[in-house]
GROMACS .gro file of N, CA and C in nm:
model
  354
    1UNK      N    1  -1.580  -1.807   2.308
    1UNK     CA    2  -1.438  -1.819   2.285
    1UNK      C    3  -1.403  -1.802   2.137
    2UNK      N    4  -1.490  -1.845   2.044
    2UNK     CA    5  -1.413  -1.859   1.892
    2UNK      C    6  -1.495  -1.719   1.884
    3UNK      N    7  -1.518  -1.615   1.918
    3UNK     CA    8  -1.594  -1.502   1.904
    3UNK      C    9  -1.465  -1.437   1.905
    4UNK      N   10  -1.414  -1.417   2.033
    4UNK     CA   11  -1.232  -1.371   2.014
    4UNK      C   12  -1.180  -1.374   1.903
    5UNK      N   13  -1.135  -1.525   1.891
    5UNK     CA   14  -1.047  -1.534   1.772
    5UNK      C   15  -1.127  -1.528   1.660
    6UNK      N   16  -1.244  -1.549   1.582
    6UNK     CA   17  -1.294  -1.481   1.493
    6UNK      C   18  -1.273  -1.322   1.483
    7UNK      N   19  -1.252  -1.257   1.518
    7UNK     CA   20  -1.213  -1.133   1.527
    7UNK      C   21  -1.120  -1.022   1.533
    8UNK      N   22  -0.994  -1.113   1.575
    8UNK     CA   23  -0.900  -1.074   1.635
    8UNK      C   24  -0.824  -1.015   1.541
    9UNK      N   25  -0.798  -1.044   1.337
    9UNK     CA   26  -0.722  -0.978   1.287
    9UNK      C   27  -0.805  -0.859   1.242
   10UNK      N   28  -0.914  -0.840   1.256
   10UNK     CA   29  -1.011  -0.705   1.218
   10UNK      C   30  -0.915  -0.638   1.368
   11UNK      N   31  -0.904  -0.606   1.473
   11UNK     CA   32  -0.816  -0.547   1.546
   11UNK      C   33  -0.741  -0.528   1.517
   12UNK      N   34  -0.638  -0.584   1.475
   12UNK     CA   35  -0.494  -0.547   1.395
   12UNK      C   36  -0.535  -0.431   1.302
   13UNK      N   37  -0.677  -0.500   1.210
   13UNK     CA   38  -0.658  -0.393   1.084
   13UNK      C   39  -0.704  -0.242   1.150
   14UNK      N   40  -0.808  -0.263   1.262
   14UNK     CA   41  -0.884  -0.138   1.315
   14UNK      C   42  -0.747  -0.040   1.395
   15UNK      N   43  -0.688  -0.149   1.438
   15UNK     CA   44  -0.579  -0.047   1.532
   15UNK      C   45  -0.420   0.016   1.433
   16UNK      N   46  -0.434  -0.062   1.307
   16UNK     CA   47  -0.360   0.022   1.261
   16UNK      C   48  -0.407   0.145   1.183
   17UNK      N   49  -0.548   0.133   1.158
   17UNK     CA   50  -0.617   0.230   1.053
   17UNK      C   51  -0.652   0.372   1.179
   18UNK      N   52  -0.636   0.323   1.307
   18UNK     CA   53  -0.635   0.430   1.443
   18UNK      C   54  -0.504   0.509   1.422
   19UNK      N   55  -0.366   0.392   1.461
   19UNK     CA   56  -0.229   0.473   1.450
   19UNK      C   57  -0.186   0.517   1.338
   20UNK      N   58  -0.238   0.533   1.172
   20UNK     CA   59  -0.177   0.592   1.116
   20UNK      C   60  -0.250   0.716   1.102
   21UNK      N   61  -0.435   0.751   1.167
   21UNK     CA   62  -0.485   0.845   1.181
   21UNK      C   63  -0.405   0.935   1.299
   22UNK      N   64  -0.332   0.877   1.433
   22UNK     CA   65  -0.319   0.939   1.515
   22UNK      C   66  -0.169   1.029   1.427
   23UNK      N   67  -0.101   0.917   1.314
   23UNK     CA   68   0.052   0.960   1.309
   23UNK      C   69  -0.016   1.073   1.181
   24UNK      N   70  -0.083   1.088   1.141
   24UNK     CA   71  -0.136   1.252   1.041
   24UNK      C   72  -0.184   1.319   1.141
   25UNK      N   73  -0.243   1.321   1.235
   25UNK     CA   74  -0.289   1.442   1.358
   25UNK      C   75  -0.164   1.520   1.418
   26UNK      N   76  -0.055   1.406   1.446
   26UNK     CA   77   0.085   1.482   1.506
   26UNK      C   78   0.128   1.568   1.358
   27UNK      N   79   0.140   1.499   1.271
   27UNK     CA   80   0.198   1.579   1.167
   27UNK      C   81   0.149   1.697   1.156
   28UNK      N   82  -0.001   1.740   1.147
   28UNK     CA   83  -0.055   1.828   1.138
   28UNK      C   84  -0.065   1.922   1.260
   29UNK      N   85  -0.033   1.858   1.394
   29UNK     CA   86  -0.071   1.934   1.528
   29UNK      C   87   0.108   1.925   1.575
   30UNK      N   88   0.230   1.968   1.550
   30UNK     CA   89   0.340   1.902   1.590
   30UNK      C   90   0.355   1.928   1.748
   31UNK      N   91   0.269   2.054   1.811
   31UNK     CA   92   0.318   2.094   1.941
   31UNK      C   93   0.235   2.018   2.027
   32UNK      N   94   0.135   1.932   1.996
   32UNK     CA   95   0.012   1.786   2.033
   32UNK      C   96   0.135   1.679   2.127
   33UNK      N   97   0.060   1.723   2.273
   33UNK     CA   98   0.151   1.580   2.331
   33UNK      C   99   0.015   1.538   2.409
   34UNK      N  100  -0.109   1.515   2.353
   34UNK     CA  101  -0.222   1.467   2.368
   34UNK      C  102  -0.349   1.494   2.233
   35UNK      N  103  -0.412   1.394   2.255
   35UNK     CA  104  -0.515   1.433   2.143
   35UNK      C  105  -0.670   1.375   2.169
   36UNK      N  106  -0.772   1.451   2.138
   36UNK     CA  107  -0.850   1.375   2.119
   36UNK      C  108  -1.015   1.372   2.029
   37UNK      N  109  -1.019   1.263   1.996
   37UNK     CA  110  -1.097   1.236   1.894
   37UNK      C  111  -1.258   1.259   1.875
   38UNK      N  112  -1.338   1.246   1.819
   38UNK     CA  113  -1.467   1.271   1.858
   38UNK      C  114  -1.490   1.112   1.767
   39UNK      N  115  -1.607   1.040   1.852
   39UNK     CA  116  -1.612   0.913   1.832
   39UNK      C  117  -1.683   0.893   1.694
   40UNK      N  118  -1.772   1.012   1.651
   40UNK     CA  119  -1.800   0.986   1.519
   40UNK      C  120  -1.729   0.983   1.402
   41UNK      N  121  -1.585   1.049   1.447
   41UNK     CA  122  -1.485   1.057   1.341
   41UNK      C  123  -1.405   0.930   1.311
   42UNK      N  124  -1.414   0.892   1.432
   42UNK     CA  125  -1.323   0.730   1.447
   42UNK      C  126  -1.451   0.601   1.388
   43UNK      N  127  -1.578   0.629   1.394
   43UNK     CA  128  -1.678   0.557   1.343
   43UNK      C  129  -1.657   0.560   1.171
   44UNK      N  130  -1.658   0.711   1.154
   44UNK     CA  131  -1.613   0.730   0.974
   44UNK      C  132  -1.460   0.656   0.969
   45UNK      N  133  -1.354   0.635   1.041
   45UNK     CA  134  -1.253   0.577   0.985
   45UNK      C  135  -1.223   0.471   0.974
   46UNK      N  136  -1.344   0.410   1.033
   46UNK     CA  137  -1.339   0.249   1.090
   46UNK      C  138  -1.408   0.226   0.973
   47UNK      N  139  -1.518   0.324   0.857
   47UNK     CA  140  -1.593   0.255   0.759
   47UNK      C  141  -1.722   0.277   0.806
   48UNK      N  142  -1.735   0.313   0.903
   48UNK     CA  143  -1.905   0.281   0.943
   48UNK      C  144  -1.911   0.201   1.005
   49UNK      N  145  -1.853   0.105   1.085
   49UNK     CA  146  -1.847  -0.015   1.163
   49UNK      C  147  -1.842  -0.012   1.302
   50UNK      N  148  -2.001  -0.046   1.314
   50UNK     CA  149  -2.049   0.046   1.485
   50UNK      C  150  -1.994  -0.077   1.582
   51UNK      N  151  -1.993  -0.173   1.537
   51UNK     CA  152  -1.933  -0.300   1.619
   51UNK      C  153  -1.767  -0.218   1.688
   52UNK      N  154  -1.693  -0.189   1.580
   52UNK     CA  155  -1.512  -0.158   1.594
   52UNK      C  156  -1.570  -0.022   1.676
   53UNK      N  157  -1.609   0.069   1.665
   53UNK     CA  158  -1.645   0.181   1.725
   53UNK      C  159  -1.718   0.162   1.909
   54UNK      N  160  -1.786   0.059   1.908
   54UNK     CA  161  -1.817   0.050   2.044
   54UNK      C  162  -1.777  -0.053   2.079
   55UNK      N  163  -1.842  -0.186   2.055
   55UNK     CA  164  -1.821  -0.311   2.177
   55UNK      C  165  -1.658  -0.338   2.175
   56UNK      N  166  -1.577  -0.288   2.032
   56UNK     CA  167  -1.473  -0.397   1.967
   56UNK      C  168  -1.366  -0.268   2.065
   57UNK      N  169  -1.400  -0.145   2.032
   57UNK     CA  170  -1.274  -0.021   2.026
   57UNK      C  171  -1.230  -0.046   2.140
   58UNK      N  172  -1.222  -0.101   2.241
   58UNK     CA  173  -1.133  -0.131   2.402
   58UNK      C  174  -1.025  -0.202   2.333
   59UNK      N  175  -1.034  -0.365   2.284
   59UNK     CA  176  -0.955  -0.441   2.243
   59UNK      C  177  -0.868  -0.348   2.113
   60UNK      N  178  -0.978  -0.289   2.089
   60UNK     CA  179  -0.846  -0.218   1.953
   60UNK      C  180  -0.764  -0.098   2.010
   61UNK      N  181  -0.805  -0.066   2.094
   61UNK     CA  182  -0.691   0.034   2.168
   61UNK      C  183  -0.593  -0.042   2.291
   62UNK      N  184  -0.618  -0.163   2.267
   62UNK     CA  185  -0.546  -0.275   2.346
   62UNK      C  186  -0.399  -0.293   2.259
   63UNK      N  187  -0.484  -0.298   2.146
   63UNK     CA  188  -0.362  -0.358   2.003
   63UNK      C  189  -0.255  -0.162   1.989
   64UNK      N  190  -0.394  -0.051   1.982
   64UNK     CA  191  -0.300   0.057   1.945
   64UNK      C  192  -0.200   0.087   2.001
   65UNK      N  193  -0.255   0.068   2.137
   65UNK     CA  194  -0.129   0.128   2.227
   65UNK      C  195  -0.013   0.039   2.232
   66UNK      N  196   0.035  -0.057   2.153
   66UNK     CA  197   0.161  -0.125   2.165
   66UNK      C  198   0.253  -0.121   2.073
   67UNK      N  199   0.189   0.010   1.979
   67UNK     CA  200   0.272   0.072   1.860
   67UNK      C  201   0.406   0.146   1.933
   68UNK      N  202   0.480   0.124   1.879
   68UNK     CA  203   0.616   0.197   1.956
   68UNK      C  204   0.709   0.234   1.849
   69UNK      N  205   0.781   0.347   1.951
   69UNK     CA  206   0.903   0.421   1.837
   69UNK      C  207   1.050   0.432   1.901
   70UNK      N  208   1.141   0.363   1.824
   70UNK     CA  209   1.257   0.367   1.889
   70UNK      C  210   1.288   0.495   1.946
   71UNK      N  211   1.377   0.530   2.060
   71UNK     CA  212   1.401   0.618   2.071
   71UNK      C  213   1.545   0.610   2.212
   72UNK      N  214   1.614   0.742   2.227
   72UNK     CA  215   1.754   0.672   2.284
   72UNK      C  216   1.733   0.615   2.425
   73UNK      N  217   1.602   0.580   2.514
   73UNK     CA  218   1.577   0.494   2.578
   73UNK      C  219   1.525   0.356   2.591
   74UNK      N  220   1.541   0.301   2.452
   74UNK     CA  221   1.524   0.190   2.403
   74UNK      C  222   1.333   0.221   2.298
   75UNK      N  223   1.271   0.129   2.262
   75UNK     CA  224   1.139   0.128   2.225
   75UNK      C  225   1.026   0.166   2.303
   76UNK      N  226   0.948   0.265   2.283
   76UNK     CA  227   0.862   0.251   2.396
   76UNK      C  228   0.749   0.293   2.302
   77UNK      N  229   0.633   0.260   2.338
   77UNK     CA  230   0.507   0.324   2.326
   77UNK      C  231   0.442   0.444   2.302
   78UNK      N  232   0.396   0.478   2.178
   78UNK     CA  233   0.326   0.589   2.145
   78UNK      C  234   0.209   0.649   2.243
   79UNK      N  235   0.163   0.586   2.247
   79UNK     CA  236  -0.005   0.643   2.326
   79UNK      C  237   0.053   0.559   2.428
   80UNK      N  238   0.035   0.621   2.591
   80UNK     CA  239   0.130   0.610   2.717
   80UNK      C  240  -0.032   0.584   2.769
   81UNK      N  241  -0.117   0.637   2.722
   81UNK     CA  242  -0.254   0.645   2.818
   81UNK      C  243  -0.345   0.671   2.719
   82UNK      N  244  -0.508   0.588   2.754
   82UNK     CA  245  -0.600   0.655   2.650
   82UNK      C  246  -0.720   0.630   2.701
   83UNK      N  247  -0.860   0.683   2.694
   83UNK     CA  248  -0.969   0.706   2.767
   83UNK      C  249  -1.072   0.707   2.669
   84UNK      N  250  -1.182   0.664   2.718
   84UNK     CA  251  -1.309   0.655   2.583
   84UNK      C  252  -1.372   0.726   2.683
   85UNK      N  253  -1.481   0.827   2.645
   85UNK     CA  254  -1.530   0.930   2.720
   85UNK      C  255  -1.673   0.914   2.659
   86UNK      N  256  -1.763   0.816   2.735
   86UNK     CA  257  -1.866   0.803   2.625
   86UNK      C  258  -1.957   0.928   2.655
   87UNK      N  259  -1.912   1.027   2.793
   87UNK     CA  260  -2.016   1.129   2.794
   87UNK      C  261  -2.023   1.232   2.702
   88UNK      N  262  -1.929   1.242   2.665
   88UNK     CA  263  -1.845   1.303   2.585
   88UNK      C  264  -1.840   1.291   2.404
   89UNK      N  265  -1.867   1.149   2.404
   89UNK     CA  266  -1.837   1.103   2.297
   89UNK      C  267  -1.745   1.104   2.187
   90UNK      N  268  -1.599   1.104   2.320
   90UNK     CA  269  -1.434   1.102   2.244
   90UNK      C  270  -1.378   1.016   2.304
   91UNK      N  271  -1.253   1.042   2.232
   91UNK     CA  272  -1.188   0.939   2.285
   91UNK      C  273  -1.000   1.013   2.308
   92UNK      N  274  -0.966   0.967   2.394
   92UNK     CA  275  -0.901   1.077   2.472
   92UNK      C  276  -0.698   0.972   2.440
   93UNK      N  277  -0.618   1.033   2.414
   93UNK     CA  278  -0.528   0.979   2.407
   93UNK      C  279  -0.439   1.011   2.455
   94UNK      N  280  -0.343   0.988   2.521
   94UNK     CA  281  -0.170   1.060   2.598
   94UNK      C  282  -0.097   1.042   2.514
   95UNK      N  283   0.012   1.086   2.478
   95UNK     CA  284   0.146   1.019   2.385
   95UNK      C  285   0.232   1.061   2.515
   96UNK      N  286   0.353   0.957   2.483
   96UNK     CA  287   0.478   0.931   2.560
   96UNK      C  288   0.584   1.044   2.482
   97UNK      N  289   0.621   1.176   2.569
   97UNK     CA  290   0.744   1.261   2.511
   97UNK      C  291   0.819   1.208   2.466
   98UNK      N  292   0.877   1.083   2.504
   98UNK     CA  293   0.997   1.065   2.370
   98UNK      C  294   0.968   0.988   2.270
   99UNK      N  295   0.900   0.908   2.286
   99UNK     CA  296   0.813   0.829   2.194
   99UNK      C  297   0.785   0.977   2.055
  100UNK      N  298   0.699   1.003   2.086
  100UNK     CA  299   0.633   1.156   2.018
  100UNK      C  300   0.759   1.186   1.953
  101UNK      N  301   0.851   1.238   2.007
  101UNK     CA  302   0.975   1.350   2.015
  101UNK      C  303   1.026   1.270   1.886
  102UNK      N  304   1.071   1.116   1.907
  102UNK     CA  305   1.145   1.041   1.796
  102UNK      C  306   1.091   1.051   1.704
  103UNK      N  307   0.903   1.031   1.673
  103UNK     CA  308   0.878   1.044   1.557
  103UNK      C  309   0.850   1.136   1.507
  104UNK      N  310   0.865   1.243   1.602
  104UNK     CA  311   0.872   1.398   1.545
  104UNK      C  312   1.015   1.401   1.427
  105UNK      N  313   1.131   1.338   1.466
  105UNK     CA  314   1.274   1.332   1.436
  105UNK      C  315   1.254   1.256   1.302
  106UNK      N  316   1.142   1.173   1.252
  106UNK     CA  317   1.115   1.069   1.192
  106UNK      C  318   1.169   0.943   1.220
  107UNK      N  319   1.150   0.873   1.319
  107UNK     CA  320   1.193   0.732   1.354
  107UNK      C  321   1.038   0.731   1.321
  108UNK      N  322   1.088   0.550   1.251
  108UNK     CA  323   0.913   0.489   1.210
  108UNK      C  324   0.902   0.453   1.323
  109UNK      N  325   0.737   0.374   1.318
  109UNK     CA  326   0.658   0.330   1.411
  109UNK      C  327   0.701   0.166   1.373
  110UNK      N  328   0.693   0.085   1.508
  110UNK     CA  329   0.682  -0.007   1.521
  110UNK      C  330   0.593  -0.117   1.569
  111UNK      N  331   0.536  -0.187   1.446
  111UNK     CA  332   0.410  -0.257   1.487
  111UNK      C  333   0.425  -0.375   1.557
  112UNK      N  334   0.286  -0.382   1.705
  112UNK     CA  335   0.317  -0.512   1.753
  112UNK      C  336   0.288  -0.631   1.710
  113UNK      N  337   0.398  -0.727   1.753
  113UNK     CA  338   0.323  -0.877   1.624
  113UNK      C  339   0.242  -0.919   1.647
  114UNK      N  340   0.089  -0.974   1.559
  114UNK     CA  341   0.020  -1.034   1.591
  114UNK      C  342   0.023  -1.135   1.591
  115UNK      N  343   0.141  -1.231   1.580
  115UNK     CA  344   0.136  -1.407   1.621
  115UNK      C  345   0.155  -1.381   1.778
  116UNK      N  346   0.214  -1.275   1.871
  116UNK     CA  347   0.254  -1.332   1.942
  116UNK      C  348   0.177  -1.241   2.085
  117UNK      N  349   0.043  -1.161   2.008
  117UNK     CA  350  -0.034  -1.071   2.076
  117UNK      C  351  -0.153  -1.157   2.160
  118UNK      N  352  -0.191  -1.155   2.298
  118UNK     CA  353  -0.275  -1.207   2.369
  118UNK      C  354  -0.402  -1.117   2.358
   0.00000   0.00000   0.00000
């Protein structure tokens, strides 16, 4: 149990150091309404940190996917869907069209809180 919460703000930091990699991939890919990663690249962005890269990266794509971008159907979610492909060794992401679309428009991203994240 204190293994969780020992851990839990390294998630925050891992899943935002994910969504601001995913928000330079759109910039660079703008017609991208999917993406996906190769796990050694996300290992280099994590630092080298094979823990955040395997056992931890579920829970941190727990935290990513609750990044959201206003948009004229209220807030919703960037990454709609996402897949770790260990045959593969990627990691597979969906984005939500309007989600995408707004921050194509530049609406920021909105981070989820961590006081009030399970």
């Amino acid at each position: 149990m204190t293994l969780k919460y020992a851990h839990e703000s390294e998630y925050f930091f891992f899943a935002q150091l994910l969504v601001r990699h995913v928000e330079r991939y759109i910039e660079k890919h703008p017609d991208a309404r999917d993406a996906i990663f190769d796990l050694r690249d996300i290992y280099d962005l994590f630092r080298q940190d094979f823990a955040s890269t395997t056992t931890n990266l579920e829970a941190i794509l727990n935290v990513a996917d609750e990044y959201r971008v206003e948009t004229l159907n209220g807030d919703q979610k960037l990454i709609s869907h996402y897949a770790i492909d260990p045959k593969n060794n990627s990691l597979l992401l969906d984005f939500n069209a309007d989600a995408l679309a707004s921050l194509k428009q530049g609406k920021s991203l909105i981070e989820p809180d961590a006081t009030s994240h399970e």
